[in-house]
PDB file of C-alpha atoms in Angstrom:
ATOM      1  CA  MET A  14      10.406  -2.937 -37.981  1.00  0.00           C
ATOM      2  CA  PRO A  15      10.370  -2.845 -34.388  1.00  0.00           C
ATOM      3  CA  SER A  16       8.263  -5.683 -32.462  1.00  0.00           C
ATOM      4  CA  PRO A  17       4.997  -5.206 -31.461  1.00  0.00           C
ATOM      5  CA  LEU A  18       5.637  -7.335 -28.226  1.00  0.00           C
ATOM      6  CA  ILE A  19       8.408  -4.980 -27.228  1.00  0.00           C
ATOM      7  CA  GLN A  20       6.635  -2.487 -24.985  1.00  0.00           C
ATOM      8  CA  LYS A  21       7.699   0.664 -23.157  1.00  0.00           C
ATOM      9  CA  PRO A  22       7.430   0.070 -19.201  1.00  0.00           C
ATOM     10  CA  GLU A  23       5.082   3.145 -19.246  1.00  0.00           C
ATOM     11  CA  THR A  24       2.457   1.233 -21.788  1.00  0.00           C
ATOM     12  CA  ALA A  25       3.023  -2.015 -20.493  1.00  0.00           C
ATOM     13  CA  THR A  26      -0.307  -2.452 -18.830  1.00  0.00           C
ATOM     14  CA  PRO A  27      -2.234   0.530 -20.123  1.00  0.00           C
ATOM     15  CA  ALA A  28      -5.191  -1.086 -17.815  1.00  0.00           C
ATOM     16  CA  ALA A  29      -3.504  -0.049 -14.635  1.00  0.00           C
ATOM     17  CA  LEU A  30      -3.539   3.771 -15.742  1.00  0.00           C
ATOM     18  CA  ASN A  31      -7.108   3.214 -15.182  1.00  0.00           C
ATOM     19  CA  PRO A  32      -8.011   4.365 -11.723  1.00  0.00           C
ATOM     20  CA  VAL A  33     -10.573   1.947 -11.512  1.00  0.00           C
ATOM     21  CA  VAL A  34      -8.439  -1.311 -12.650  1.00  0.00           C
ATOM     22  CA  SER A  35      -5.709   0.159 -10.303  1.00  0.00           C
ATOM     23  CA  PHE A  36      -8.196   0.375  -7.463  1.00  0.00           C
ATOM     24  CA  LEU A  37      -9.458  -3.010  -7.931  1.00  0.00           C
ATOM     25  CA  ARG A  38      -5.970  -4.313  -7.891  1.00  0.00           C
ATOM     26  CA  PHE A  39      -4.872  -2.566  -5.051  1.00  0.00           C
ATOM     27  CA  VAL A  40      -7.725  -3.870  -2.788  1.00  0.00           C
ATOM     28  CA  ILE A  41      -7.209  -7.675  -4.236  1.00  0.00           C
ATOM     29  CA  LEU A  42      -3.295  -7.394  -3.367  1.00  0.00           C
ATOM     30  CA  GLY A  43      -2.972  -4.498  -0.691  1.00  0.00           C
ATOM     31  CA  GLY A  44      -6.368  -6.011   1.088  1.00  0.00           C
ATOM     32  CA  GLY A  45      -5.171  -9.592   0.643  1.00  0.00           C
ATOM     33  CA  LEU A  46      -2.021  -9.068   2.280  1.00  0.00           C
ATOM     34  CA  GLY A  47      -3.674  -6.712   4.992  1.00  0.00           C
ATOM     35  CA  VAL A  48      -5.837  -9.631   5.690  1.00  0.00           C
ATOM     36  CA  LEU A  49      -2.955 -11.839   6.366  1.00  0.00           C
ATOM     37  CA  SER A  50      -1.249  -8.778   8.077  1.00  0.00           C
ATOM     38  CA  GLY A  51      -4.214  -8.941  10.348  1.00  0.00           C
ATOM     39  CA  LEU A  52      -4.068 -12.696  11.208  1.00  0.00           C
ATOM     40  CA  ALA A  53      -0.024 -12.228  11.611  1.00  0.00           C
ATOM     41  CA  VAL A  54      -0.072  -9.224  14.218  1.00  0.00           C
ATOM     42  CA  PRO A  55      -1.982 -11.154  17.141  1.00  0.00           C
ATOM     43  CA  LEU A  56      -0.204 -14.058  16.375  1.00  0.00           C
ATOM     44  CA  LEU A  57       3.095 -12.255  17.045  1.00  0.00           C
ATOM     45  CA  ALA A  58       1.734 -10.170  19.990  1.00  0.00           C
ATOM     46  CA  MET A  59       1.663 -13.533  22.140  1.00  0.00           C
ATOM     47  CA  THR A  60       5.280 -12.920  22.603  1.00  0.00           C
ATOM     48  CA  LEU A  61       5.394  -9.185  22.033  1.00  0.00           C
ATOM     49  CA  PRO A  62       3.987  -6.036  22.601  1.00  0.00           C
ATOM     50  CA  TRP A  63       0.948  -5.293  20.440  1.00  0.00           C
ATOM     51  CA  ALA A  64       2.587  -2.284  18.737  1.00  0.00           C
ATOM     52  CA  VAL A  65       5.921  -3.913  18.199  1.00  0.00           C
ATOM     53  CA  SER A  66       4.189  -7.027  16.706  1.00  0.00           C
ATOM     54  CA  ASN A  67       2.103  -4.350  14.376  1.00  0.00           C
ATOM     55  CA  ALA A  68       5.229  -2.331  13.144  1.00  0.00           C
ATOM     56  CA  LEU A  69       7.127  -5.735  12.431  1.00  0.00           C
ATOM     57  CA  VAL A  70       4.194  -6.734  10.242  1.00  0.00           C
ATOM     58  CA  THR A  71       3.670  -3.249   8.954  1.00  0.00           C
ATOM     59  CA  ALA A  72       7.270  -3.018   7.679  1.00  0.00           C
ATOM     60  CA  ALA A  73       7.326  -6.640   6.095  1.00  0.00           C
ATOM     61  CA  SER A  74       3.951  -6.286   4.117  1.00  0.00           C
ATOM     62  CA  THR A  75       4.903  -2.619   3.151  1.00  0.00           C
ATOM     63  CA  LEU A  76       7.701  -4.038   1.401  1.00  0.00           C
ATOM     64  CA  LEU A  77       5.839  -6.823  -0.357  1.00  0.00           C
ATOM     65  CA  CYS A  78       2.912  -4.149  -1.443  1.00  0.00           C
ATOM     66  CA  THR A  79       5.410  -2.114  -2.663  1.00  0.00           C
ATOM     67  CA  GLU A  80       6.999  -4.093  -4.895  1.00  0.00           C
ATOM     68  CA  LEU A  81       3.337  -5.923  -6.193  1.00  0.00           C
ATOM     69  CA  HIS A  82       1.764  -2.283  -6.384  1.00  0.00           C
ATOM     70  CA  ALA A  83       4.698  -1.363  -8.905  1.00  0.00           C
ATOM     71  CA  ARG A  84       4.476  -4.147 -10.653  1.00  0.00           C
ATOM     72  CA  PHE A  85       0.840  -5.008 -11.098  1.00  0.00           C
ATOM     73  CA  THR A  86      -1.392  -2.192  -9.607  1.00  0.00           C
ATOM     74  CA  PHE A  87      -0.064   0.782 -11.100  1.00  0.00           C
ATOM     75  CA  GLY A  88       1.732  -1.039 -14.220  1.00  0.00           C
ATOM     76  CA  THR A  89       5.177   0.439 -14.198  1.00  0.00           C
ATOM     77  CA  GLY A  90       6.234  -2.737 -15.609  1.00  0.00           C
ATOM     78  CA  ARG A  91       9.537  -2.717 -13.149  1.00  0.00           C
ATOM     79  CA  ARG A  92      10.539  -3.149  -9.960  1.00  0.00           C
ATOM     80  CA  ALA A  93       9.768  -0.459  -7.306  1.00  0.00           C
ATOM     81  CA  GLY A  94      13.278   1.770  -6.588  1.00  0.00           C
ATOM     82  CA  TRP A  95      14.444   3.343  -3.567  1.00  0.00           C
ATOM     83  CA  ARG A  96      12.219   6.440  -4.068  1.00  0.00           C
ATOM     84  CA  GLU A  97       8.795   4.364  -4.081  1.00  0.00           C
ATOM     85  CA  HIS A  98       9.736   2.532  -1.324  1.00  0.00           C
ATOM     86  CA  TRP A  99      10.836   5.611   0.955  1.00  0.00           C
ATOM     87  CA  GLN A 100       7.640   7.200  -0.129  1.00  0.00           C
ATOM     88  CA  SER A 101       5.533   3.864   0.166  1.00  0.00           C
ATOM     89  CA  ALA A 102       6.971   3.659   4.007  1.00  0.00           C
ATOM     90  CA  GLY A 103       5.768   7.115   4.586  1.00  0.00           C
ATOM     91  CA  SER A 104       2.300   6.216   3.650  1.00  0.00           C
ATOM     92  CA  ALA A 105       2.516   3.105   5.880  1.00  0.00           C
ATOM     93  CA  THR A 106       3.946   5.207   8.750  1.00  0.00           C
ATOM     94  CA  ALA A 107       0.778   6.766   8.381  1.00  0.00           C
ATOM     95  CA  ALA A 108      -1.274   3.819   8.349  1.00  0.00           C
ATOM     96  CA  TYR A 109       0.524   2.054  11.138  1.00  0.00           C
ATOM     97  CA  LEU A 110      -0.332   5.151  13.079  1.00  0.00           C
ATOM     98  CA  ALA A 111      -3.975   4.903  12.569  1.00  0.00           C
ATOM     99  CA  THR A 112      -4.034   1.254  13.040  1.00  0.00           C
ATOM    100  CA  THR A 113      -2.019   1.433  16.075  1.00  0.00           C
ATOM    101  CA  GLY A 114      -4.206   4.271  17.438  1.00  0.00           C
ATOM    102  CA  ALA A 115      -7.303   2.901  16.674  1.00  0.00           C
ATOM    103  CA  VAL A 116      -6.697  -0.498  18.699  1.00  0.00           C
ATOM    104  CA  TYR A 117      -5.164   1.947  21.516  1.00  0.00           C
ATOM    105  CA  VAL A 118      -8.075   3.901  21.913  1.00  0.00           C
ATOM    106  CA  LEU A 119     -10.132   0.443  21.753  1.00  0.00           C
ATOM    107  CA  HIS A 120      -8.011  -0.991  24.661  1.00  0.00           C
ATOM    108  CA  LEU A 121      -8.766   2.546  26.548  1.00  0.00           C
ATOM    109  CA  ALA A 122     -12.521   2.147  25.909  1.00  0.00           C
ATOM    110  CA  LYS A 123     -13.004  -1.482  26.599  1.00  0.00           C
ATOM    111  CA  PRO A 124      -9.678  -2.970  28.065  1.00  0.00           C
ATOM    112  CA  ALA A 125     -10.684  -6.450  28.382  1.00  0.00           C
ATOM    113  CA  SER A 126     -11.258  -6.644  24.540  1.00  0.00           C
ATOM    114  CA  GLY A 127     -10.661 -10.022  22.863  1.00  0.00           C
ATOM    115  CA  VAL A 128      -9.070 -10.530  19.665  1.00  0.00           C
ATOM    116  CA  LEU A 129     -12.123 -10.897  17.409  1.00  0.00           C
ATOM    117  CA  SER A 130     -12.961  -6.713  18.883  1.00  0.00           C
ATOM    118  CA  GLU A 131      -9.152  -6.061  18.177  1.00  0.00           C
ATOM    119  CA  GLN A 132      -9.665  -7.555  14.547  1.00  0.00           C
ATOM    120  CA  ILE A 133     -12.510  -5.555  13.460  1.00  0.00           C
ATOM    121  CA  VAL A 134     -11.091  -2.187  14.853  1.00  0.00           C
ATOM    122  CA  TYR A 135      -7.685  -3.233  12.977  1.00  0.00           C
ATOM    123  CA  LEU A 136      -8.932  -4.209   9.883  1.00  0.00           C
ATOM    124  CA  SER A 137     -11.776  -1.123   9.699  1.00  0.00           C
ATOM    125  CA  ALA A 138      -8.489   1.231  10.229  1.00  0.00           C
ATOM    126  CA  SER A 139      -6.345  -0.316   7.780  1.00  0.00           C
ATOM    127  CA  ALA A 140      -9.113  -0.332   5.432  1.00  0.00           C
ATOM    128  CA  LEU A 141      -9.652   3.192   5.816  1.00  0.00           C
ATOM    129  CA  ALA A 142      -6.214   4.154   5.863  1.00  0.00           C
ATOM    130  CA  GLY A 143      -5.738   1.961   2.572  1.00  0.00           C
ATOM    131  CA  LEU A 144      -8.025   4.435   1.187  1.00  0.00           C
ATOM    132  CA  GLY A 145      -5.416   7.308   1.750  1.00  0.00           C
ATOM    133  CA  ARG A 146      -2.607   5.298   0.970  1.00  0.00           C
ATOM    134  CA  PHE A 147      -4.065   4.333  -2.561  1.00  0.00           C
ATOM    135  CA  ALA A 148      -4.746   7.913  -3.324  1.00  0.00           C
ATOM    136  CA  LEU A 149      -1.377   8.960  -2.421  1.00  0.00           C
ATOM    137  CA  LEU A 150       0.577   5.912  -4.357  1.00  0.00           C
ATOM    138  CA  ARG A 151      -1.306   6.754  -7.302  1.00  0.00           C
ATOM    139  CA  LEU A 152      -1.283  10.154  -7.295  1.00  0.00           C
ATOM    140  CA  CYS A 153       2.103  10.917  -6.031  1.00  0.00           C
ATOM    141  CA  VAL A 154       4.585   7.572  -5.807  1.00  0.00           C
ATOM    142  CA  PHE A 155       3.640   5.771  -9.031  1.00  0.00           C
ATOM    143  CA  ALA A 156       2.371   8.467 -11.643  1.00  0.00           C
ATOM    144  CA  THR A 157       3.512   7.661 -14.944  1.00  0.00           C
ATOM    145  CA  ARG A 158       5.396  10.478 -16.872  1.00  0.00           C
ATOM    146  CA  ARG A 159       2.426  10.740 -19.117  1.00  0.00           C
ATOM    147  CA  GLU A 160       0.166  11.467 -15.941  1.00  0.00           C
ATOM    148  CA  GLN A 161       2.868  13.931 -14.708  1.00  0.00           C
ATOM    149  CA  ARG A 162       2.768  15.358 -17.961  1.00  0.00           C
ATOM    150  CA  ARG A 163      -1.175  15.857 -18.043  1.00  0.00           C
ATOM    151  CA  GLY A 164      -0.744  17.418 -14.769  1.00  0.00           C
ATOM    152  CA  LEU A 165      -2.651  14.370 -12.782  1.00  0.00           C
ATOM    153  CA  ARG A 166       0.422  14.303 -10.178  1.00  0.00           C
ATOM    154  CA  LEU A 167       0.196  16.359  -7.098  1.00  0.00           C
ATOM    155  CA  SER A 168       2.516  18.982  -6.769  1.00  0.00           C
ATOM    156  CA  PHE A 169       3.369  18.498  -3.120  1.00  0.00           C
ATOM    157  CA  CYS A 170       4.659  14.747  -4.143  1.00  0.00           C
ATOM    158  CA  SER A 171       7.723  16.158  -5.848  1.00  0.00           C
TER     159      SER A 171
END
């Protein structure tokens, strides 16, 4: 008789299949790392151009977040593979463009904006981009086989 403690990765964390639980985990893990990233970008921007600082921090945080989301947010029960990392990088690129574009527009509108204004704009753009990333990661990148069979995975994700 198989042990009830041994579970398939697909059912390792059934609560993660619930969109509300996944979203809360996404906000806590991704949002927490986003706030830390928001602090790291201006520190790095003291020595590098802002867009370069944002790119470096985005790349590092995306790698870490993809692993966290695979294991905890979406409950795959395993590490993220190359496919998940590349797809997550694509959504992170869109988020990078949104945050960089928002701060660029801020600098055009108010050239002497301070760090506080930059942080408000950066974190606001990051939060909006995060909503889109959650949907893509949940419906495309980390959709389980069960969700794929039920047709919950978007057709353009394949």
